CSV table of C-alpha atoms in Angstrom, one decimal:
chain,number,residue,atom,x,y,z
S,142,VAL,CA,-7.1,-4.9,18.3
S,143,VAL,CA,-9.0,-8.3,18.1
S,144,LYS,CA,-6.9,-11.1,17.1
S,145,PRO,CA,-8.1,-14.5,15.8
S,146,GLU,CA,-7.8,-17.7,17.9
S,147,ILE,CA,-4.7,-19.7,17.0
S,148,ASP,CA,-3.9,-23.2,18.0
S,149,PRO,CA,-0.9,-23.0,20.5
S,150,ALA,CA,0.5,-26.1,18.6
S,151,ALA,CA,0.9,-23.6,15.9
S,152,GLY,CA,3.7,-21.5,17.5
S,153,ASN,CA,5.2,-20.2,14.3
S,154,VAL,CA,2.0,-18.2,13.4
S,155,VAL,CA,2.1,-14.3,13.2
S,156,TRP,CA,-1.1,-12.4,12.7
S,157,GLY,CA,-0.5,-9.7,10.4
S,158,PRO,CA,-3.8,-7.7,9.6
S,159,HIS,CA,-4.4,-5.1,6.9
S,160,GLY,CA,-3.4,-1.3,7.6
S,161,VAL,CA,-4.5,2.1,6.3
S,162,ASP,CA,-2.3,4.6,4.8
S,163,THR,CA,-3.1,7.6,7.1
S,164,GLU,CA,-1.3,10.1,5.4
S,165,ARG,CA,-3.8,9.4,2.1
S,166,MET,CA,-6.6,8.7,3.8
S,167,ALA,CA,-6.7,11.7,6.4
S,168,PRO,CA,-9.1,14.5,7.6
S,169,ARG,CA,-9.8,17.0,4.6
S,170,PRO,CA,-10.5,20.2,6.6
S,171,GLU,CA,-10.5,22.3,3.2
S,172,VAL,CA,-13.2,20.0,2.1
S,173,ALA,CA,-16.9,21.2,3.1
S,174,VAL,CA,-19.2,18.8,4.6
S,175,LEU,CA,-22.4,18.7,2.9
S,176,PRO,CA,-25.3,18.9,5.6
S,177,ASP,CA,-27.4,15.6,6.3
S,178,SER,CA,-25.4,13.5,3.6
S,179,VAL,CA,-24.9,10.1,4.3
S,180,VAL,CA,-22.4,8.0,2.5
S,181,MET,CA,-21.7,4.3,2.0
S,182,THR,CA,-18.5,3.1,0.2
S,183,GLY,CA,-17.5,-0.4,-0.9
S,184,ALA,CA,-17.4,-2.8,-3.9
S,185,MET,CA,-20.8,-3.5,-5.0
S,186,ARG,CA,-20.4,-6.8,-6.7
S,187,TYR,CA,-19.2,-8.4,-3.6
S,188,PRO,CA,-22.7,-9.7,-2.2
S,189,PRO,CA,-22.5,-9.0,1.4
S,190,ASN,CA,-22.0,-5.1,0.2
S,191,ALA,CA,-24.8,-5.3,-2.0
S,192,GLN,CA,-27.1,-6.9,0.7
S,193,ALA,CA,-26.0,-4.2,3.3
S,194,ALA,CA,-26.9,-1.5,0.6
S,195,LEU,CA,-30.6,-2.9,0.1
S,196,TRP,CA,-30.8,-3.3,3.9
S,197,LEU,CA,-30.0,0.2,4.2
S,198,ALA,CA,-31.8,1.5,1.5
S,199,GLY,CA,-35.2,-0.4,2.4
S,200,GLU,CA,-35.2,-0.8,5.9
S,201,VAL,CA,-33.0,1.8,7.6
S,202,TRP,CA,-33.3,5.1,5.0
S,203,PRO,CA,-37.1,5.8,5.1
S,204,ARG,CA,-36.9,6.1,9.0
S,205,ILE,CA,-33.9,8.7,8.5
S,206,ARG,CA,-36.0,10.6,5.9
S,207,ALA,CA,-38.9,10.6,8.1
S,208,ALA,CA,-37.0,12.4,10.7
S,209,ARG,CA,-34.8,14.4,8.1
S,210,PRO,CA,-36.5,15.0,4.7
S,211,GLY,CA,-33.6,16.9,3.1
S,212,ALA,CA,-31.0,13.8,3.8
S,213,THR,CA,-28.9,12.3,1.0
S,214,LEU,CA,-27.6,8.9,0.8
S,215,ALA,CA,-24.6,8.0,-1.9
S,216,ILE,CA,-23.9,4.5,-2.3
S,217,VAL,CA,-20.4,4.6,-3.9
S,218,GLY,CA,-18.7,1.5,-5.5
S,219,ARG,CA,-17.9,0.1,-8.7
S,220,HIS,CA,-20.1,-2.9,-10.5
S,221,PRO,CA,-23.2,-2.1,-8.3
S,222,PRO,CA,-26.0,-5.3,-9.2
S,223,PRO,CA,-29.2,-4.4,-11.0
S,224,GLU,CA,-31.1,-4.3,-7.8
S,225,VAL,CA,-28.9,-1.8,-6.1
S,226,THR,CA,-28.6,0.3,-9.2
S,227,ALA,CA,-32.5,0.8,-9.2
S,228,LEU,CA,-32.2,2.3,-6.2
S,229,ASN,CA,-30.6,5.4,-7.9
S,230,GLY,CA,-32.5,8.6,-7.8
S,231,ARG,CA,-35.3,7.1,-5.3
S,232,ASN,CA,-36.0,8.8,-2.1
S,233,GLY,CA,-32.7,11.0,-2.2
S,234,ILE,CA,-30.5,8.2,-2.9
S,235,ALA,CA,-27.6,8.3,-5.3
S,236,VAL,CA,-25.8,5.2,-6.5
S,237,THR,CA,-22.6,6.2,-8.3
S,238,GLY,CA,-21.0,2.8,-9.8
S,239,THR,CA,-17.2,3.5,-10.0
S,240,VAL,CA,-15.9,6.9,-9.1
S,241,PRO,CA,-12.3,8.3,-9.4
S,242,ASP,CA,-11.5,8.1,-5.6
S,243,PRO,CA,-14.2,7.2,-3.3
S,244,ALA,CA,-12.7,9.2,-0.3
S,245,ASP,CA,-13.8,12.4,-2.1
S,246,TRP,CA,-17.2,11.1,-1.3
S,247,THR,CA,-16.0,10.4,2.3
S,248,ALA,CA,-14.5,13.6,3.0
S,249,ARG,CA,-18.0,15.5,2.1
S,250,ALA,CA,-20.0,13.1,4.3
S,251,ALA,CA,-21.8,14.2,7.3
S,252,VAL,CA,-22.1,10.5,8.5
S,253,CYS,CA,-20.4,7.5,7.0
S,254,VAL,CA,-22.0,3.9,7.4
S,255,ALA,CA,-20.9,0.5,7.2
S,256,PRO,CA,-24.2,-1.5,7.5
S,257,ILE,CA,-23.0,-4.9,6.7
S,258,ARG,CA,-24.6,-7.7,8.1
S,259,ALA,CA,-22.7,-10.9,7.5
S,260,ALA,CA,-19.5,-12.2,6.2
S,261,ALA,CA,-17.8,-9.2,7.2
S,262,GLY,CA,-14.0,-9.7,7.4
S,263,LEU,CA,-12.0,-7.0,8.0
S,264,GLN,CA,-13.4,-4.0,6.7
S,265,ASN,CA,-11.0,-1.7,5.0
S,266,LYS,CA,-13.7,0.8,4.4
S,267,LEU,CA,-14.5,1.2,8.1
S,268,LEU,CA,-10.6,2.0,8.7
S,269,GLU,CA,-10.6,4.5,5.9
S,270,TYR,CA,-13.8,6.2,7.5
S,271,MET,CA,-12.3,6.6,10.6
S,272,ALA,CA,-8.7,7.5,9.4
S,273,MET,CA,-10.4,10.4,7.6
S,274,GLY,CA,-12.0,11.3,10.6
S,275,ARG,CA,-15.5,11.0,9.6
S,276,PRO,CA,-18.3,10.1,12.0
S,277,VAL,CA,-19.1,6.4,11.8
S,278,VAL,CA,-22.3,4.2,12.4
S,279,ALA,CA,-21.6,0.7,12.0
S,280,THR,CA,-23.0,-2.8,12.7
S,281,THR,CA,-21.2,-5.2,15.1
S,282,ALA,CA,-20.3,-7.4,12.2
S,283,ALA,CA,-18.3,-4.6,10.6
S,284,ASN,CA,-16.4,-3.4,13.7
S,285,GLU,CA,-15.7,-7.1,13.9
S,286,GLY,CA,-11.8,-7.7,13.9
S,287,ILE,CA,-11.2,-4.2,14.1
S,288,GLY,CA,-12.2,-3.6,17.9
S,289,ALA,CA,-12.8,0.2,17.5
S,290,VAL,CA,-14.7,1.1,20.9
S,291,PRO,CA,-18.5,1.8,20.5
S,292,GLY,CA,-19.7,5.2,22.0
S,293,ARG,CA,-15.9,6.6,21.6
S,294,ASP,CA,-14.5,5.9,18.1
S,295,LEU,CA,-18.0,5.0,16.4
S,296,VAL,CA,-21.6,4.2,17.0
S,297,ILE,CA,-22.6,0.7,17.0
S,298,ALA,CA,-26.0,-0.3,15.7
S,299,ASP,CA,-27.6,-3.6,14.5
S,300,SER,CA,-31.4,-3.1,14.1
S,301,ALA,CA,-32.9,-0.9,11.5
S,302,GLU,CA,-34.3,1.5,13.9
S,303,ALA,CA,-31.3,1.9,15.9
S,304,PHE,CA,-29.1,2.5,13.0
S,305,ALA,CA,-31.5,5.0,11.9
S,306,LEU,CA,-31.8,6.9,15.3
S,307,ALA,CA,-27.8,6.7,15.1
S,308,VAL,CA,-27.5,8.2,12.2
S,309,THR,CA,-30.1,10.9,12.6
S,310,GLY,CA,-28.6,11.7,15.9
S,311,LEU,CA,-25.2,12.5,14.5
S,312,LEU,CA,-26.7,14.4,11.5
S,313,ALA,CA,-28.6,16.8,14.3
S,314,GLU,CA,-25.4,17.2,16.4
S,315,PRO,CA,-22.4,18.1,14.2
S,316,ALA,CA,-20.2,18.9,16.9
S,317,ARG,CA,-20.9,15.4,18.7
S,318,ALA,CA,-20.2,13.9,14.9
S,319,GLU,CA,-17.0,15.7,14.7
S,320,ALA,CA,-15.4,14.9,18.0
S,321,LEU,CA,-16.6,11.1,17.2
S,322,GLY,CA,-14.8,11.4,14.1
S,323,ALA,CA,-11.4,12.8,15.6
S,324,SER,CA,-11.8,9.9,18.3
S,325,GLY,CA,-11.8,7.6,15.5
S,326,ARG,CA,-8.9,8.9,13.4
S,327,ALA,CA,-6.8,8.5,16.7
S,328,PHE,CA,-7.6,5.0,17.3
S,329,VAL,CA,-6.7,4.3,13.8
S,330,THR,CA,-3.1,6.3,13.9
S,331,ALA,CA,-2.8,4.5,17.1
S,332,SER,CA,-3.5,0.9,16.2
S,333,TRP,CA,-4.0,0.5,12.2
S,334,THR,CA,-1.3,1.9,10.6
S,335,TRP,CA,0.8,-0.2,8.3
S,336,GLU,CA,3.7,0.8,10.1
S,337,ALA,CA,2.2,-0.3,13.4
S,338,HIS,CA,1.8,-3.7,12.1
S,339,PHE,CA,5.3,-3.7,10.5
S,340,TYR,CA,6.7,-3.0,13.6
S,341,ASN,CA,4.7,-5.9,15.5
S,342,LEU,CA,5.9,-8.0,12.4
S,343,GLU,CA,9.7,-7.1,13.2
S,344,ALA,CA,9.3,-7.8,16.7
S,345,ALA,CA,7.9,-11.3,16.1
S,346,PHE,CA,11.0,-11.9,13.5
S,347,LEU,CA,13.2,-11.0,16.1
S,348,ALA,CA,11.4,-13.1,19.0
S,349,ALA,CA,11.6,-16.0,16.6
S,350,MET,CA,15.3,-15.7,16.0
S,351,ARG,CA,15.9,-15.6,19.9
S,352,ARG,CA,14.0,-18.9,20.5
S,353,PRO,CA,16.4,-21.4,18.6
S,354,ALA,CA,19.2,-20.2,20.7
S,355,ALA,CA,17.6,-20.7,23.8
S,356,GLY,CA,16.3,-24.0,22.6
S,357,ARG,CA,19.8,-25.0,21.9
S,358,ASP,CA,21.1,-24.1,25.5
S,359,ALA,CA,18.4,-25.9,27.0
S,360,ALA,CA,19.2,-28.8,25.1
S,361,LEU,CA,22.7,-28.4,26.0
S,362,ALA,CA,22.2,-28.2,29.7
S,363,LEU,CA,20.0,-31.0,29.8
S,364,THR,CA,23.0,-33.0,28.0
S,365,ALA,CA,25.2,-32.1,30.4
S,366,SER,CA,22.9,-32.9,33.5
């Protein structure tokens, strides 16, 4: 897990990241995957998500459709701005707006994508994709702060050409895609459950409780000398 730099003078700071509910966000083997389906989820009123969707649709998607004419792209998320809504129905793209549960779309995706390019922060949707065992193509920015291993847990691609090649490669090789998804699921369950973060926080609390006693002992020893 990648942790932010913390000023050594601020020794009482504990970094507590987001987690993911790996019981709710879990593989759904009973749900049939739609061949050649690509899914992007996220709140579309967040400008970096909307910008990512426009880049995906404008720069990446035509390359994917040229290689796989039957491919479909679902952009799933509430409050899409007009320029994203305008993509609906074009070139195999569906813009859903608000849906009851975005995980239903993730479960059916042959490939999930996280094409965000700026102001990524901690991408909960990327954790959710991997928790559900779906193969993922993401940008470096999307994986920032999460630390999934490229090539093992997900595929990283930053240019339009590389992103398209990564997606079409996984669409063409379902067995490799499923293996990638399984590895992503293992990564999340090992490092990004809420339980794991709570255990880390508990350990930090216990360590903090021990420090004052050690400090007092040291002060007494110094006074005695």
